[in-house]
mmCIF file of C-alpha atoms in Angstrom:
data_model
loop_
_atom_site.group_PDB
_atom_site.id
_atom_site.type_symbol
_atom_site.label_atom_id
_atom_site.label_comp_id
_atom_site.label_asym_id
_atom_site.label_seq_id
_atom_site.Cartn_x
_atom_site.Cartn_y
_atom_site.Cartn_z
ATOM 1 C CA MET A 21 30.948 -3.236 -58.783
ATOM 2 C CA ASP A 22 28.210 -5.196 -56.942
ATOM 3 C CA ARG A 23 28.659 -8.302 -54.891
ATOM 4 C CA THR A 24 27.300 -10.562 -57.683
ATOM 5 C CA ASP A 25 29.911 -9.378 -60.145
ATOM 6 C CA LYS A 26 32.661 -9.679 -57.603
ATOM 7 C CA TYR A 27 31.690 -13.224 -56.959
ATOM 8 C CA ARG A 28 31.490 -13.981 -60.694
ATOM 9 C CA ARG A 29 35.090 -12.579 -61.183
ATOM 10 C CA TRP A 30 36.260 -14.794 -58.362
ATOM 11 C CA VAL A 31 34.697 -17.864 -59.713
ATOM 12 C CA LEU A 32 35.977 -17.293 -63.146
ATOM 13 C CA ALA A 33 39.494 -16.572 -61.927
ATOM 14 C CA THR A 34 39.523 -19.731 -59.901
ATOM 15 C CA MET A 35 38.303 -21.678 -62.947
ATOM 16 C CA LEU A 36 41.137 -20.194 -64.975
ATOM 17 C CA GLY A 37 43.631 -21.099 -62.315
ATOM 18 C CA GLY A 38 44.257 -24.593 -63.513
ATOM 19 C CA THR A 39 43.448 -28.125 -62.381
ATOM 20 C CA ASP A 40 45.127 -27.760 -58.984
ATOM 21 C CA VAL A 41 43.303 -24.659 -58.016
ATOM 22 C CA ILE A 42 39.972 -25.951 -59.135
ATOM 23 C CA ALA A 43 40.406 -29.397 -57.379
ATOM 24 C CA ARG A 44 41.324 -27.488 -54.175
ATOM 25 C CA VAL A 45 38.289 -25.093 -54.217
ATOM 26 C CA TRP A 46 35.781 -27.672 -55.613
ATOM 27 C CA PRO A 47 37.174 -31.109 -54.836
ATOM 28 C CA GLU A 48 33.923 -32.726 -55.929
ATOM 29 C CA THR A 49 34.110 -31.360 -59.494
ATOM 30 C CA THR A 50 34.658 -33.833 -62.337
ATOM 31 C CA LEU A 51 37.169 -32.052 -64.515
ATOM 32 C CA GLU A 52 36.675 -34.342 -67.539
ATOM 33 C CA SER A 53 32.883 -33.787 -67.586
ATOM 34 C CA ILE A 54 30.792 -30.595 -68.105
ATOM 35 C CA GLY A 55 32.124 -28.658 -65.234
ATOM 36 C CA ALA A 56 34.576 -25.955 -64.188
ATOM 37 C CA ARG A 57 37.142 -26.740 -66.821
ATOM 38 C CA SER A 58 34.669 -26.704 -69.627
ATOM 39 C CA LEU A 59 33.165 -23.317 -68.479
ATOM 40 C CA ALA A 60 36.705 -21.759 -68.193
ATOM 41 C CA SER A 61 37.313 -22.910 -71.871
ATOM 42 C CA LEU A 62 33.931 -21.426 -72.773
ATOM 43 C CA GLN A 63 34.888 -18.089 -71.189
ATOM 44 C CA LEU A 64 38.165 -17.962 -73.083
ATOM 45 C CA ALA A 65 36.484 -18.810 -76.358
ATOM 46 C CA GLU A 66 33.899 -16.147 -75.799
ATOM 47 C CA LEU A 67 36.652 -13.616 -75.156
ATOM 48 C CA ALA A 68 38.463 -14.633 -78.297
ATOM 49 C CA ASP A 69 35.264 -14.142 -80.373
ATOM 50 C CA LEU A 70 34.639 -10.804 -78.873
ATOM 51 C CA GLU A 71 38.297 -9.701 -79.560
ATOM 52 C CA GLU A 72 38.001 -11.000 -83.122
ATOM 53 C CA HIS A 73 34.919 -8.909 -83.679
ATOM 54 C CA ALA A 74 36.420 -5.833 -82.103
ATOM 55 C CA PHE A 75 39.933 -5.961 -83.245
ATOM 56 C CA GLY A 76 39.893 -8.299 -86.288
ATOM 57 C CA GLY A 77 42.029 -10.810 -84.428
ATOM 58 C CA SER A 78 42.634 -12.425 -81.082
ATOM 59 C CA GLY A 79 45.730 -13.536 -79.029
ATOM 60 C CA PRO A 80 46.347 -16.989 -77.707
ATOM 61 C CA CYS A 81 43.916 -18.158 -75.155
ATOM 62 C CA GLU A 82 46.156 -18.364 -72.083
ATOM 63 C CA ARG A 83 44.773 -19.965 -69.021
ATOM 64 C CA SER A 84 45.944 -17.151 -66.649
ATOM 65 C CA PRO A 85 43.501 -15.275 -64.515
ATOM 66 C CA ALA A 86 45.555 -12.071 -64.632
ATOM 67 C CA ARG A 87 45.933 -12.232 -68.441
ATOM 68 C CA PHE A 88 42.201 -13.063 -68.847
ATOM 69 C CA TRP A 89 41.097 -9.914 -66.913
ATOM 70 C CA GLN A 90 43.763 -7.864 -68.689
ATOM 71 C CA ARG A 91 42.223 -8.770 -71.977
ATOM 72 C CA ARG A 92 38.707 -8.093 -70.718
ATOM 73 C CA ALA A 93 39.671 -4.702 -69.521
ATOM 74 C CA HIS A 94 41.415 -3.834 -72.768
ATOM 75 C CA LEU A 95 38.273 -5.030 -74.707
ATOM 76 C CA SER A 96 36.083 -2.869 -72.553
ATOM 77 C CA MET A 97 38.190 0.165 -73.068
ATOM 78 C CA ARG A 98 38.245 -0.318 -76.936
ATOM 79 C CA ARG A 99 34.404 -0.663 -76.861
ATOM 80 C CA GLN A 100 34.074 2.551 -74.812
ATOM 81 C CA ARG A 101 36.456 4.412 -77.236
ATOM 82 C CA ALA A 102 34.597 3.169 -80.212
ATOM 83 C CA GLY A 103 31.243 4.364 -78.648
ATOM 84 C CA LEU A 104 32.633 7.795 -77.985
ATOM 85 C CA LEU A 105 34.541 8.256 -81.254
ATOM 86 C CA GLY A 106 32.563 6.125 -83.670
ATOM 87 C CA ASP A 107 30.640 9.133 -85.154
ATOM 88 C CA LEU A 108 33.852 11.039 -85.926
ATOM 89 C CA ALA A 109 35.210 11.243 -89.424
ATOM 90 C CA PRO A 110 38.048 8.717 -89.988
ATOM 91 C CA VAL A 111 40.741 11.586 -90.215
ATOM 92 C CA TRP A 112 39.873 12.606 -86.700
ATOM 93 C CA ARG A 113 40.098 9.073 -85.409
ATOM 94 C CA GLN A 114 43.446 8.764 -87.071
ATOM 95 C CA LEU A 115 44.669 11.967 -85.482
ATOM 96 C CA LEU A 116 43.648 10.871 -81.979
ATOM 97 C CA ALA A 117 45.582 7.663 -82.429
ATOM 98 C CA THR A 118 48.735 9.441 -83.762
ATOM 99 C CA PRO A 119 51.776 9.455 -81.453
ATOM 100 C CA GLU A 120 52.903 12.886 -80.323
ATOM 101 C CA PRO A 121 56.220 13.162 -82.433
ATOM 102 C CA GLU A 122 54.328 12.314 -85.628
ATOM 103 C CA LEU A 123 51.447 14.682 -84.711
ATOM 104 C CA ARG A 124 53.896 17.491 -84.164
ATOM 105 C CA ARG A 125 55.523 16.917 -87.553
ATOM 106 C CA ILE A 126 52.078 16.950 -89.334
ATOM 107 C CA LEU A 127 51.120 20.266 -87.522
ATOM 108 C CA GLY A 128 54.453 21.710 -88.466
ATOM 109 C CA GLU A 129 53.963 20.917 -92.111
ATOM 110 C CA ILE A 130 50.504 22.581 -92.069
ATOM 111 C CA GLY A 131 52.202 25.600 -90.521
ATOM 112 C CA PHE A 132 54.880 25.602 -93.269
ATOM 113 C CA ALA A 133 52.264 25.526 -95.939
ATOM 114 C CA LEU A 134 50.441 28.550 -94.352
ATOM 115 C CA LEU A 135 53.793 30.385 -93.971
ATOM 116 C CA ALA A 136 54.405 29.763 -97.695
ATOM 117 C CA GLY A 137 51.115 31.404 -98.447
ATOM 118 C CA LEU A 138 52.176 34.402 -96.412
ATOM 119 C CA VAL A 139 55.611 34.965 -97.861
ATOM 120 C CA ALA A 140 54.444 34.218 -101.380
ATOM 121 C CA THR A 141 51.933 37.110 -101.181
ATOM 122 C CA GLY A 142 54.428 39.548 -99.861
ATOM 123 C CA ALA A 143 57.729 40.938 -101.118
ATOM 124 C CA ARG A 144 60.498 38.673 -102.406
ATOM 125 C CA THR A 145 62.637 39.757 -99.347
ATOM 126 C CA ASP A 146 60.017 38.133 -97.031
ATOM 127 C CA LEU A 147 60.848 34.754 -98.467
ATOM 128 C CA VAL A 148 64.587 35.362 -98.168
ATOM 129 C CA LEU A 149 64.197 36.517 -94.615
ATOM 130 C CA ALA A 150 62.028 33.495 -93.693
ATOM 131 C CA CYS A 151 64.534 31.055 -95.187
ATOM 132 C CA SER A 152 67.356 32.794 -93.331
ATOM 133 C CA GLU A 153 65.627 32.503 -90.045
ATOM 134 C CA LEU A 154 64.709 28.821 -90.583
ATOM 135 C CA GLY A 155 68.197 27.748 -91.586
ATOM 136 C CA GLU A 156 68.425 24.091 -92.385
ATOM 137 C CA HIS A 157 64.562 23.775 -92.157
ATOM 138 C CA ALA A 158 64.077 26.375 -94.969
ATOM 139 C CA VAL A 159 63.774 23.509 -97.472
ATOM 140 C CA ARG A 160 60.443 22.574 -95.792
ATOM 141 C CA LEU A 161 59.159 26.047 -96.547
ATOM 142 C CA LEU A 162 60.469 26.039 -100.107
ATOM 143 C CA VAL A 163 58.606 22.752 -100.917
ATOM 144 C CA HIS A 164 55.285 24.513 -100.086
ATOM 145 C CA VAL A 165 56.294 27.686 -101.931
ATOM 146 C CA ARG A 166 56.767 25.650 -105.108
ATOM 147 C CA ASN A 167 53.222 24.165 -104.757
ATOM 148 C CA VAL A 168 51.257 26.558 -106.883
ATOM 149 C CA ALA A 169 47.913 24.894 -106.312
ATOM 150 C CA GLU A 170 48.342 24.873 -102.583
ATOM 151 C CA LEU A 171 49.408 28.522 -102.571
ATOM 152 C CA ALA A 172 46.158 29.387 -104.284
ATOM 153 C CA VAL A 173 44.136 27.840 -101.467
ATOM 154 C CA VAL A 174 46.132 29.232 -98.463
ATOM 155 C CA ALA A 175 46.720 32.749 -99.873
ATOM 156 C CA PRO A 176 43.415 34.257 -98.515
ATOM 157 C CA TRP A 177 44.521 33.386 -94.964
ATOM 158 C CA ALA A 178 47.713 35.265 -95.196
ATOM 159 C CA PRO A 179 46.540 38.153 -92.856
ATOM 160 C CA ALA A 180 45.571 35.679 -90.091
ATOM 161 C CA VAL A 181 48.868 33.801 -90.501
ATOM 162 C CA ALA A 182 50.740 37.059 -90.240
ATOM 163 C CA ALA A 183 48.915 37.912 -86.996
ATOM 164 C CA ALA A 184 49.626 34.590 -85.573
ATOM 165 C CA ARG A 185 53.160 34.741 -86.508
ATOM 166 C CA ALA A 186 53.638 38.221 -84.944
ATOM 167 C CA THR A 187 52.069 36.964 -81.682
ATOM 168 C CA ALA A 188 54.488 33.980 -81.596
ATOM 169 C CA ARG A 189 57.445 36.284 -82.331
ATOM 170 C CA GLN A 190 56.492 38.652 -79.537
ATOM 171 C CA ARG A 191 56.452 35.655 -77.160
ATOM 172 C CA GLY A 192 60.023 34.803 -78.335
ATOM 173 C CA GLU A 193 59.030 31.540 -80.092
ATOM 174 C CA PRO A 194 61.771 30.260 -82.494
ATOM 175 C CA PRO A 195 60.876 30.108 -86.143
ATOM 176 C CA LEU A 196 60.461 26.389 -86.354
ATOM 177 C CA ARG A 197 58.006 26.386 -83.412
ATOM 178 C CA GLN A 198 56.162 29.269 -85.008
ATOM 179 C CA ALA A 199 55.239 27.077 -87.887
ATOM 180 C CA TYR A 200 54.027 24.339 -85.457
ATOM 181 C CA LEU A 201 51.913 26.890 -83.505
ATOM 182 C CA ILE A 202 50.300 28.215 -86.681
ATOM 183 C CA GLY A 203 49.495 24.627 -87.823
ATOM 184 C CA ARG A 204 47.997 23.921 -84.417
ATOM 185 C CA SER A 205 45.677 26.976 -84.577
ATOM 186 C CA ALA A 206 44.691 25.883 -88.086
ATOM 187 C CA LEU A 207 43.619 22.482 -86.642
ATOM 188 C CA ALA A 208 41.762 24.328 -83.968
ATOM 189 C CA THR A 209 39.682 25.916 -86.708
ATOM 190 C CA ALA A 210 38.591 22.470 -87.800
ATOM 191 C CA PHE A 211 37.985 21.295 -84.273
ATOM 192 C CA HIS A 212 35.594 24.203 -83.527
ATOM 193 C CA ARG A 213 33.752 23.371 -86.694
ATOM 194 C CA LEU A 214 32.657 20.108 -85.119
ATOM 195 C CA SER A 215 29.289 19.863 -83.287
ATOM 196 C CA PRO A 216 29.377 20.393 -79.522
ATOM 197 C CA THR A 217 28.459 16.682 -79.136
ATOM 198 C CA LEU A 218 31.469 15.451 -81.119
ATOM 199 C CA GLN A 219 33.747 17.920 -79.370
ATOM 200 C CA ASP A 220 32.508 16.645 -75.964
ATOM 201 C CA GLN A 221 33.006 12.991 -76.909
ATOM 202 C CA MET A 222 36.615 13.755 -78.084
ATOM 203 C CA LEU A 223 37.365 15.522 -74.764
ATOM 204 C CA ARG A 224 35.856 12.662 -72.738
ATOM 205 C CA ALA A 225 37.978 10.092 -74.599
ATOM 206 C CA SER A 226 40.990 12.218 -74.127
ATOM 207 C CA ARG A 227 40.493 12.771 -70.432
ATOM 208 C CA ASP A 228 39.911 8.971 -69.892
ATOM 209 C CA GLN A 229 43.188 8.356 -71.620
ATOM 210 C CA MET A 230 41.668 6.599 -74.554
ATOM 211 C CA THR A 231 43.683 8.675 -77.042
ATOM 212 C CA ALA A 232 47.305 8.849 -77.894
ATOM 213 C CA THR A 233 47.588 12.527 -76.999
ATOM 214 C CA SER A 234 45.664 15.214 -75.218
ATOM 215 C CA LEU A 235 44.983 16.988 -78.501
ATOM 216 C CA PRO A 236 41.277 17.585 -77.858
ATOM 217 C CA ASP A 237 41.907 19.510 -74.627
ATOM 218 C CA LEU A 238 44.544 21.532 -76.381
ATOM 219 C CA LEU A 239 42.426 22.441 -79.342
ATOM 220 C CA ALA A 240 39.420 23.255 -77.168
ATOM 221 C CA ASN A 241 41.345 25.983 -75.454
ATOM 222 C CA LEU A 242 42.761 27.503 -78.733
ATOM 223 C CA ALA A 243 41.124 30.241 -80.781
ATOM 224 C CA PRO A 244 40.558 29.232 -84.509
ATOM 225 C CA LEU A 245 43.193 30.658 -86.796
ATOM 226 C CA VAL A 246 40.598 32.426 -89.122
ATOM 227 C CA GLY A 247 37.198 33.946 -88.614
ATOM 228 C CA ALA A 248 33.917 32.223 -89.111
ATOM 229 C CA GLU A 249 33.572 33.359 -92.797
ATOM 230 C CA GLN A 250 36.775 31.487 -93.731
ATOM 231 C CA ALA A 251 36.605 28.682 -91.148
ATOM 232 C CA SER A 252 34.672 26.040 -93.375
ATOM 233 C CA ALA A 253 37.302 26.322 -96.195
ATOM 234 C CA GLN A 254 40.246 26.179 -93.880
ATOM 235 C CA ALA A 255 38.910 23.221 -91.870
ATOM 236 C CA GLU A 256 38.241 21.340 -95.070
ATOM 237 C CA TRP A 257 41.839 22.056 -96.278
ATOM 238 C CA VAL A 258 43.548 21.188 -92.977
ATOM 239 C CA LEU A 259 41.779 17.888 -92.707
ATOM 240 C CA SER A 260 42.639 16.998 -96.292
ATOM 241 C CA VAL A 261 46.340 17.774 -95.493
ATOM 242 C CA VAL A 262 46.207 15.541 -92.417
ATOM 243 C CA ALA A 263 44.526 12.677 -94.312
ATOM 244 C CA ARG A 264 47.207 12.861 -97.054
ATOM 245 C CA ALA A 265 49.977 12.940 -94.452
ATOM 246 C CA LYS A 266 48.526 9.968 -92.758
ATOM 247 C CA ALA A 267 48.167 8.008 -96.046
ATOM 248 C CA ASP A 268 51.826 8.902 -97.012
ATOM 249 C CA ALA A 269 53.060 7.620 -93.538
ATOM 250 C CA MET A 270 51.192 4.295 -93.993
ATOM 251 C CA GLU A 271 52.578 3.904 -97.476
ATOM 252 C CA ALA A 272 56.099 4.520 -96.203
ATOM 253 C CA ARG A 273 55.748 1.886 -93.472
ATOM 254 C CA SER A 274 54.330 -0.776 -95.836
#
């Protein structure tokens, strides 16, 4: 920040400090005329207009220097985030704004759908064993097993899912977490399908704490669940599942 900007901030903060502060710093100012008070009001009105454009709404115009600069900093951060993430598909922007608990639930459901494709292509005892391992969470697997259309989509990825599940088992991961890890790897498939520019922008936004989670850093360090020949189909399916889950969550909240 150069000296001019520092001086401008000091002047504006003084103007927003109220009548007593302005009268003490600039005793010659006529507050009822075009002067410091009018300029302070202009700055607040300008901020409200910028917030309306960026957020679709604005808070009350408080004459508080601290609150004014808090709002300016928030506006600046939102503009930076929009600049970094504006080229992403809406589903990715939704994911980056998703709180961690909801994100883990979505990835878990993706994993259950993929596990359903695995057990449905194997022997019936595979399904029985999987349900036994999952205990009270077995119903989440059975919901996907009954989805015939979804099974047809995920069945070709069964070998990759089996390999990922075996790796998780070797590490001692419990069955419920295995589903989450498989779903996470499937999302990594979609992440690695993005252009290097979009990946870099997501990583920059995450590292500057402009996203709800550190998901981009996580996905960047994960290998895709499937190989290149299957990656496009899996990425499309995973993002469609995420979009549907987000839509269902919004409908439930409304």
